Short mmCIF file of C-alpha atoms in Angstrom, two decimals:
data_model
loop_
_atom_site.label_atom_id
_atom_site.label_comp_id
_atom_site.label_asym_id
_atom_site.label_seq_id
_atom_site.Cartn_x
_atom_site.Cartn_y
_atom_site.Cartn_z
CA UNK A 1 80.28 110.50 61.85
CA UNK A 2 77.78 111.53 64.49
CA UNK A 3 75.12 109.37 62.87
CA UNK A 4 77.55 106.46 62.66
CA UNK A 5 78.15 106.68 66.41
CA UNK A 6 74.42 106.72 67.04
CA UNK A 7 74.45 110.00 68.95
CA UNK A 8 73.21 113.54 68.44
CA UNK A 9 75.43 116.53 67.75
CA UNK A 10 74.92 117.98 71.25
CA UNK A 11 75.94 114.61 72.73
CA UNK A 12 79.07 114.58 70.60
CA UNK A 13 79.98 118.13 71.64
CA UNK A 14 79.35 117.33 75.33
CA UNK A 15 81.46 114.18 75.18
CA UNK A 16 84.29 115.98 73.40
CA UNK A 17 84.18 118.79 75.96
CA UNK A 18 84.47 116.29 78.80
CA UNK A 19 87.48 114.63 77.20
CA UNK A 20 89.16 117.98 76.54
CA UNK A 21 88.54 119.11 80.12
CA UNK A 22 89.91 115.86 81.57
CA UNK A 23 92.94 116.11 79.28
CA UNK A 24 93.60 119.67 80.44
CA UNK A 25 93.41 118.60 84.11
CA UNK A 26 95.79 115.71 83.47
CA UNK A 27 98.33 117.88 81.62
CA UNK A 28 98.33 120.51 84.36
CA UNK A 29 98.71 117.77 87.00
CA UNK A 30 101.68 116.32 85.12
CA UNK A 31 103.46 119.67 85.24
CA UNK A 32 106.25 119.27 87.77
CA UNK A 33 106.43 121.39 90.92
CA UNK A 34 108.85 124.31 90.88
CA UNK A 35 111.93 124.48 93.09
CA UNK A 36 114.37 127.27 93.89
CA UNK A 37 117.05 127.53 91.23
CA UNK A 38 119.61 129.60 93.16
CA UNK A 39 119.58 127.70 96.48
CA UNK A 40 121.12 124.30 97.35
CA UNK A 41 118.52 121.58 97.77
CA UNK A 42 117.24 121.29 101.31
CA UNK A 43 118.04 124.90 102.23
CA UNK A 44 115.43 127.59 102.67
CA UNK A 45 116.35 130.76 100.76
CA UNK A 46 116.61 134.24 102.16
CA UNK A 47 113.57 136.46 101.99
CA UNK A 48 113.01 137.89 98.53
CA UNK A 49 112.28 136.75 95.00
CA UNK A 50 114.19 133.79 93.64
CA UNK A 51 114.30 132.17 90.20
CA UNK A 52 112.57 128.82 89.92
CA UNK A 53 113.34 125.63 88.02
CA UNK A 54 111.65 122.32 87.43
CA UNK A 55 111.84 120.25 90.62
CA UNK A 56 114.18 117.30 90.37
CA UNK A 57 113.07 113.73 90.83
CA UNK A 58 116.41 112.37 92.03
CA UNK A 59 117.11 111.43 95.65
CA UNK A 60 117.37 114.27 98.14
CA UNK A 61 120.88 114.99 99.46
CA UNK A 62 121.76 113.43 102.80
CA UNK A 63 121.20 115.76 105.74
CA UNK A 64 122.89 115.18 109.10
CA UNK A 65 120.96 117.82 111.06
CA UNK A 66 117.29 117.36 111.98
CA UNK A 67 114.89 119.20 109.66
CA UNK A 68 113.79 122.72 110.54
CA UNK A 69 110.46 121.55 111.88
CA UNK A 70 109.06 119.23 114.54
CA UNK A 71 109.08 115.45 114.05
CA UNK A 72 105.29 115.43 113.81
CA UNK A 73 105.29 117.95 110.97
CA UNK A 74 108.11 116.07 109.27
CA UNK A 75 106.11 112.87 109.51
CA UNK A 76 103.15 114.54 107.79
CA UNK A 77 105.38 115.65 104.92
CA UNK A 78 106.95 112.21 104.55
CA UNK A 79 103.68 110.27 104.62
CA UNK A 80 101.42 112.82 102.96
CA UNK A 81 98.97 112.39 105.84
CA UNK A 82 98.98 112.19 109.61
CA UNK A 83 97.83 109.50 111.99
CA UNK A 84 98.89 107.99 115.28
CA UNK A 85 102.57 108.64 114.56
CA UNK A 86 101.87 112.35 115.08
CA UNK A 87 101.16 111.57 118.74
CA UNK A 88 103.84 108.95 119.34
CA UNK A 89 106.59 110.97 117.65
CA UNK A 90 105.67 114.03 119.69
CA UNK A 91 105.53 111.98 122.89
CA UNK A 92 109.02 110.63 122.18
CA UNK A 93 110.25 114.17 121.51
CA UNK A 94 108.83 115.40 124.82
CA UNK A 95 110.56 112.47 126.53
CA UNK A 96 113.88 113.22 124.83
CA UNK A 97 113.65 116.79 126.05
CA UNK A 98 113.04 115.64 129.63
CA UNK A 99 109.40 116.62 130.07
CA UNK A 100 107.85 113.16 130.28
CA UNK A 101 108.84 109.52 130.65
CA UNK A 102 107.34 106.07 130.13
CA UNK A 103 106.92 103.39 132.78
CA UNK A 104 106.17 99.83 131.64
CA UNK A 105 104.31 98.06 134.41
CA UNK A 106 102.89 94.53 134.57
CA UNK A 107 99.10 94.46 134.42
CA UNK A 108 98.08 91.43 136.49
CA UNK A 109 94.49 91.61 135.28
CA UNK A 110 95.44 91.03 131.64
CA UNK A 111 98.84 89.34 131.98
CA UNK A 112 100.17 92.14 129.80
CA UNK A 113 101.68 95.53 130.42
CA UNK A 114 100.35 98.98 130.98
CA UNK A 115 102.48 101.86 129.82
CA UNK A 116 102.24 104.97 131.94
CA UNK A 117 103.13 108.42 130.67
CA UNK A 118 104.61 110.30 133.61
CA UNK A 119 105.57 113.92 134.16
CA UNK A 120 109.25 114.15 135.01
CA UNK A 121 110.88 116.72 137.24
CA UNK A 122 114.19 116.53 135.44
CA UNK A 123 115.67 119.63 133.94
CA UNK A 124 114.41 119.97 130.40
CA UNK A 125 116.14 121.52 127.44
CA UNK A 126 114.36 124.80 127.94
CA UNK A 127 111.11 126.30 126.75
CA UNK A 128 111.84 126.12 123.03
CA UNK A 129 109.18 123.49 122.48
CA UNK A 130 107.56 123.32 119.03
CA UNK A 131 103.92 124.35 119.06
CA UNK A 132 102.63 120.80 118.54
CA UNK A 133 104.71 119.49 121.45
CA UNK A 134 103.59 122.38 123.67
CA UNK A 135 99.93 121.69 122.95
CA UNK A 136 100.29 117.95 123.55
CA UNK A 137 102.04 118.57 126.86
CA UNK A 138 99.16 120.86 127.84
CA UNK A 139 96.70 118.04 127.06
CA UNK A 140 98.69 115.64 129.22
CA UNK A 141 98.94 118.02 132.15
CA UNK A 142 95.24 118.93 131.97
CA UNK A 143 94.20 115.30 132.52
CA UNK A 144 92.45 115.11 129.15
CA UNK A 145 94.88 112.69 127.51
CA UNK A 146 92.87 109.60 128.45
CA UNK A 147 89.32 109.07 127.26
CA UNK A 148 86.77 109.79 129.97
CA UNK A 149 85.33 106.28 129.74
CA UNK A 150 88.72 104.60 130.13
CA UNK A 151 89.74 106.84 133.03
CA UNK A 152 86.45 106.15 134.84
CA UNK A 153 86.70 102.39 134.35
CA UNK A 154 90.41 102.22 135.19
CA UNK A 155 91.26 104.80 137.86
CA UNK A 156 94.94 105.19 138.63
CA UNK A 157 95.89 103.50 141.88
CA UNK A 158 98.73 105.71 143.08
CA UNK A 159 99.55 103.42 145.99
CA UNK A 160 99.91 100.34 143.78
CA UNK A 161 101.86 102.35 141.22
CA UNK A 162 104.33 103.53 143.84
CA UNK A 163 104.57 100.08 145.42
CA UNK A 164 105.34 98.43 142.06
CA UNK A 165 108.19 100.85 141.41
CA UNK A 166 109.65 100.36 144.87
CA UNK A 167 109.40 96.56 144.60
CA UNK A 168 111.32 96.69 141.33
CA UNK A 169 114.01 98.83 142.93
CA UNK A 170 113.17 101.80 140.73
CA UNK A 171 113.01 105.40 141.94
CA UNK A 172 109.52 106.74 142.42
CA UNK A 173 109.86 109.56 139.98
CA UNK A 174 107.25 111.56 138.19
CA UNK A 175 103.50 111.90 138.31
CA UNK A 176 101.33 109.57 136.19
CA UNK A 177 99.56 111.63 133.54
CA UNK A 178 97.99 109.00 131.32
CA UNK A 179 98.21 105.42 130.15
CA UNK A 180 99.07 104.74 126.54
CA UNK A 181 96.35 102.09 126.14
CA UNK A 182 93.65 104.52 127.19
CA UNK A 183 95.00 107.52 125.28
CA UNK A 184 92.06 109.40 123.84
CA UNK A 185 91.46 108.68 120.15
CA UNK A 186 89.92 112.14 119.87
CA UNK A 187 93.09 113.73 121.27
CA UNK A 188 95.21 111.69 118.86
CA UNK A 189 93.16 112.85 115.88
CA UNK A 190 93.37 116.44 117.09
CA UNK A 191 97.16 116.13 117.23
CA UNK A 192 97.22 114.89 113.64
CA UNK A 193 95.02 117.78 112.52
CA UNK A 194 97.40 120.19 114.26
CA UNK A 195 100.30 118.86 112.17
CA UNK A 196 98.28 119.37 109.00
CA UNK A 197 97.39 122.94 109.96
CA UNK A 198 101.04 123.70 110.67
CA UNK A 199 102.07 122.50 107.20
CA UNK A 200 99.32 124.55 105.54
CA UNK A 201 100.13 127.61 107.65
CA UNK A 202 103.75 127.48 106.52
CA UNK A 203 102.61 127.55 102.90
CA UNK A 204 104.25 124.29 101.91
CA UNK A 205 101.23 123.17 99.89
CA UNK A 206 99.52 125.04 97.07
CA UNK A 207 95.78 124.97 97.61
CA UNK A 208 95.27 125.59 93.89
CA UNK A 209 97.28 122.51 92.90
CA UNK A 210 95.71 120.58 95.75
CA UNK A 211 92.40 121.13 93.98
CA UNK A 212 93.79 119.25 90.98
CA UNK A 213 93.86 116.09 93.03
CA UNK A 214 90.25 116.61 94.05
CA UNK A 215 89.12 117.30 90.48
CA UNK A 216 91.10 114.30 89.24
CA UNK A 217 89.47 112.06 91.83
CA UNK A 218 86.00 113.28 90.80
CA UNK A 219 86.78 112.68 87.13
CA UNK A 220 88.13 109.20 87.88
CA UNK A 221 85.08 108.26 89.95
CA UNK A 222 82.43 109.72 87.67
CA UNK A 223 84.22 108.37 84.60
CA UNK A 224 84.41 104.86 86.06
CA UNK A 225 80.71 104.88 86.96
CA UNK A 226 79.84 106.28 83.54
CA UNK A 227 81.91 103.63 81.79
CA UNK A 228 80.20 100.90 83.80
CA UNK A 229 76.74 102.23 82.97
CA UNK A 230 77.62 102.69 79.29
CA UNK A 231 79.03 99.16 79.13
CA UNK A 232 75.85 97.69 80.55
CA UNK A 233 73.80 99.74 78.10
CA UNK A 234 76.08 98.65 75.25
CA UNK A 235 75.67 94.97 76.13
CA UNK A 236 71.91 95.30 76.51
CA UNK A 237 71.12 97.40 73.43
CA UNK A 238 74.20 97.53 71.27
CA UNK A 239 74.29 101.31 71.79
CA UNK A 240 76.40 103.48 74.07
CA UNK A 241 79.82 102.73 72.63
CA UNK A 242 80.60 106.44 72.30
CA UNK A 243 79.85 107.18 75.94
CA UNK A 244 81.75 104.11 77.06
CA UNK A 245 84.83 105.44 75.26
CA UNK A 246 84.36 108.95 76.64
CA UNK A 247 83.81 107.73 80.20
CA UNK A 248 86.78 105.36 80.09
CA UNK A 249 89.05 108.12 78.77
CA UNK A 250 87.85 110.57 81.43
CA UNK A 251 88.36 107.98 84.18
CA UNK A 252 91.87 107.15 82.98
CA UNK A 253 92.96 110.77 82.73
CA UNK A 254 91.47 111.54 86.11
CA UNK A 255 93.36 108.63 87.64
CA UNK A 256 96.63 109.81 86.08
CA UNK A 257 95.99 113.29 87.52
CA UNK A 258 95.44 111.86 91.01
CA UNK A 259 98.56 109.71 90.89
CA UNK A 260 100.93 112.24 89.36
CA UNK A 261 99.98 115.65 90.70
CA UNK A 262 102.11 117.44 93.26
CA UNK A 263 100.84 120.34 95.34
CA UNK A 264 104.19 121.27 96.92
CA UNK A 265 105.32 124.88 96.74
CA UNK A 266 109.04 125.75 96.38
CA UNK A 267 109.27 126.01 100.18
CA UNK A 268 107.46 122.70 100.45
CA UNK A 269 110.05 121.13 98.16
CA UNK A 270 112.80 122.37 100.50
CA UNK A 271 111.00 120.99 103.55
CA UNK A 272 110.47 117.59 101.91
CA UNK A 273 114.13 117.46 100.84
CA UNK A 274 115.15 118.10 104.45
CA UNK A 275 112.90 115.29 105.67
CA UNK A 276 114.03 112.83 102.98
CA UNK A 277 117.69 113.75 103.50
CA UNK A 278 117.49 113.26 107.26
CA UNK A 279 115.71 109.94 106.83
CA UNK A 280 118.66 108.84 104.69
CA UNK A 281 120.96 109.88 107.54
CA UNK A 282 118.98 107.79 110.05
CA UNK A 283 119.21 104.77 107.78
CA UNK A 284 122.80 105.08 106.55
CA UNK A 285 124.39 106.56 109.71
CA UNK A 286 127.64 107.64 108.02
CA UNK A 287 130.37 108.51 110.52
CA UNK A 288 131.86 110.80 107.91
CA UNK A 289 128.75 112.98 108.32
CA UNK A 290 128.99 113.07 112.11
CA UNK A 291 126.84 110.08 113.06
CA UNK A 292 127.44 109.10 116.71
CA UNK A 293 125.72 106.63 118.99
CA UNK A 294 124.84 109.29 121.54
CA UNK A 295 123.34 111.50 118.86
CA UNK A 296 121.37 108.72 117.19
CA UNK A 297 119.94 107.55 120.50
CA UNK A 298 118.07 110.84 120.68
CA UNK A 299 116.32 110.42 117.33
CA UNK A 300 113.56 108.02 118.36
CA UNK A 301 110.95 110.69 117.64
CA UNK A 302 112.19 111.08 114.08
CA UNK A 303 112.44 107.32 113.56
CA UNK A 304 108.80 107.02 114.59
CA UNK A 305 107.66 109.96 112.47
CA UNK A 306 109.53 108.83 109.36
CA UNK A 307 108.56 105.16 109.67
CA UNK A 308 112.12 103.85 109.89
CA UNK A 309 112.30 102.45 113.42
CA UNK A 310 113.92 99.16 112.38
CA UNK A 311 116.43 100.93 110.12
CA UNK A 312 117.25 103.27 113.01
CA UNK A 313 117.81 100.21 115.19
CA UNK A 314 120.26 98.82 112.62
CA UNK A 315 122.14 102.11 112.63
CA UNK A 316 122.37 102.02 116.42
CA UNK A 317 123.75 98.48 116.27
CA UNK A 318 126.44 99.52 113.78
CA UNK A 319 127.43 102.59 115.76
CA UNK A 320 127.53 100.57 119.01
CA UNK A 321 130.28 98.35 117.59
CA UNK A 322 132.89 101.05 118.19
CA UNK A 323 131.13 103.23 120.78
CA UNK A 324 130.30 102.35 124.35
CA UNK A 325 126.87 103.37 125.60
CA UNK A 326 124.24 101.40 127.46
CA UNK A 327 120.62 101.40 126.41
CA UNK A 328 119.63 102.64 129.87
CA UNK A 329 121.90 105.65 129.46
CA UNK A 330 120.46 106.33 126.01
CA UNK A 331 116.84 106.46 127.19
CA UNK A 332 116.74 107.41 130.87
CA UNK A 333 113.12 108.42 130.30
CA UNK A 334 111.91 104.82 129.86
CA UNK A 335 111.85 102.15 132.60
CA UNK A 336 110.14 98.85 133.26
CA UNK A 337 109.24 97.05 136.48
CA UNK A 338 109.71 93.61 134.90
CA UNK A 339 112.79 93.84 132.71
CA UNK A 340 115.70 96.03 131.72
CA UNK A 341 116.44 96.83 128.12
CA UNK A 342 119.98 95.78 127.35
CA UNK A 343 119.90 95.66 123.55
CA UNK A 344 118.99 98.19 120.89
CA UNK A 345 116.57 95.68 119.43
CA UNK A 346 114.82 95.51 122.80
CA UNK A 347 114.65 99.30 122.89
CA UNK A 348 113.06 99.63 119.47
CA UNK A 349 110.63 96.83 120.25
CA UNK A 350 109.56 98.71 123.38
CA UNK A 351 109.11 101.95 121.42
CA UNK A 352 107.15 100.16 118.71
CA UNK A 353 105.12 98.59 121.52
CA UNK A 354 104.10 102.09 122.58
CA UNK A 355 103.05 102.79 118.99
CA UNK A 356 100.96 99.62 118.89
CA UNK A 357 99.38 100.19 122.29
CA UNK A 358 98.31 103.78 121.66
CA UNK A 359 94.54 103.95 122.40
CA UNK A 360 94.38 100.17 121.91
CA UNK A 361 91.80 99.71 124.69
CA UNK A 362 88.20 99.70 123.39
CA UNK A 363 87.22 102.45 125.84
CA UNK A 364 89.87 104.75 124.38
CA UNK A 365 87.65 105.31 121.34
CA UNK A 366 85.82 108.44 122.43
CA UNK A 367 84.61 109.62 119.03
CA UNK A 368 80.90 110.09 118.57
CA UNK A 369 79.25 107.23 116.79
CA UNK A 370 77.77 109.73 114.36
CA UNK A 371 79.01 111.54 112.56
CA UNK A 372 82.21 109.55 112.95
CA UNK A 373 85.11 111.78 112.12
CA UNK A 374 87.24 110.80 109.21
CA UNK A 375 90.84 109.89 109.88
CA UNK A 376 92.65 113.18 110.00
CA UNK A 377 94.74 114.87 107.86
CA UNK A 378 93.49 112.04 107.90
CA UNK A 379 94.10 108.83 106.11
CA UNK A 380 97.03 107.93 108.32
CA UNK A 381 95.91 104.58 109.61
CA UNK A 382 97.07 103.11 112.86
CA UNK A 383 100.22 101.03 112.55
CA UNK A 384 100.78 97.71 114.25
#
């Protein structure tokens, strides 16, 4: 058979070994993650050993309480990566807690708007800030939130800022800390990396199973290149059919491993169930589970983190049918000198505007040209 294939015995053995190895990687990757067998889904167990079972693939149960983690960490679990939403979700959480606010102000030089992040003096909810929110607040208060180039080219004019607020009949409250457009890209990437570290520190991902994805990606890439080279050789000489088959099989099994592997630990399964269950709550807003307009108005950080801002808006609209609450009362931490938000759609558009404007100014990109850092945690690309 070896002679028929036009290869030597060592070549046959090497090709067979590659196929067997790729098959083993694929089969291990297809093995489902393990979940706790004696604990309801979405609940962390008590300390100690617990029996495990095959993790289910059905929808996570609805959860009416926020997950036991920060919105930024929850966003990483939901998306599988972290990007700009790590910063915006954490900013919204700091605002909800009373630490910061946003001021939308007309920019006469661009006919657009600048969005200021201001430090508020209101009473906050206490010092129980998650670590990622505490570190971001420290960045804001240190004056390092804006890129140095943007800050130098666009110094804050405190007199004009105060005058604009007074002219609009708004209270002069808070100290400007940064502008969203000039928010440092480096600081945003660092925030995303912090969310990734938090997830890894909590042991929600298995590094051993994470390696399966890496191995699968290598097999898929090398196999695809090998198949291409073997195909060219086959067309040119009529030889190489064996290696084309081996390479194609290795590439296919590597791709299956990449697409199907899961690196979640049992605790990671619980955390993801909490995130998925709470996202269902934000979208469905069942009154039977305690959904209220006042409560939902405080979930902008989670709506941003879990990429369901428009669904959250729809839930607010439904809840507002039977509950009376103004948009201004819902978000006292956000004001504008040119308009007042009177609808929930206007509110979500303003929040999504913050997401789109984050380090949107060219001078906000303060990464070194080389080596340019990869997107953190990293493939989370900028929305909007």
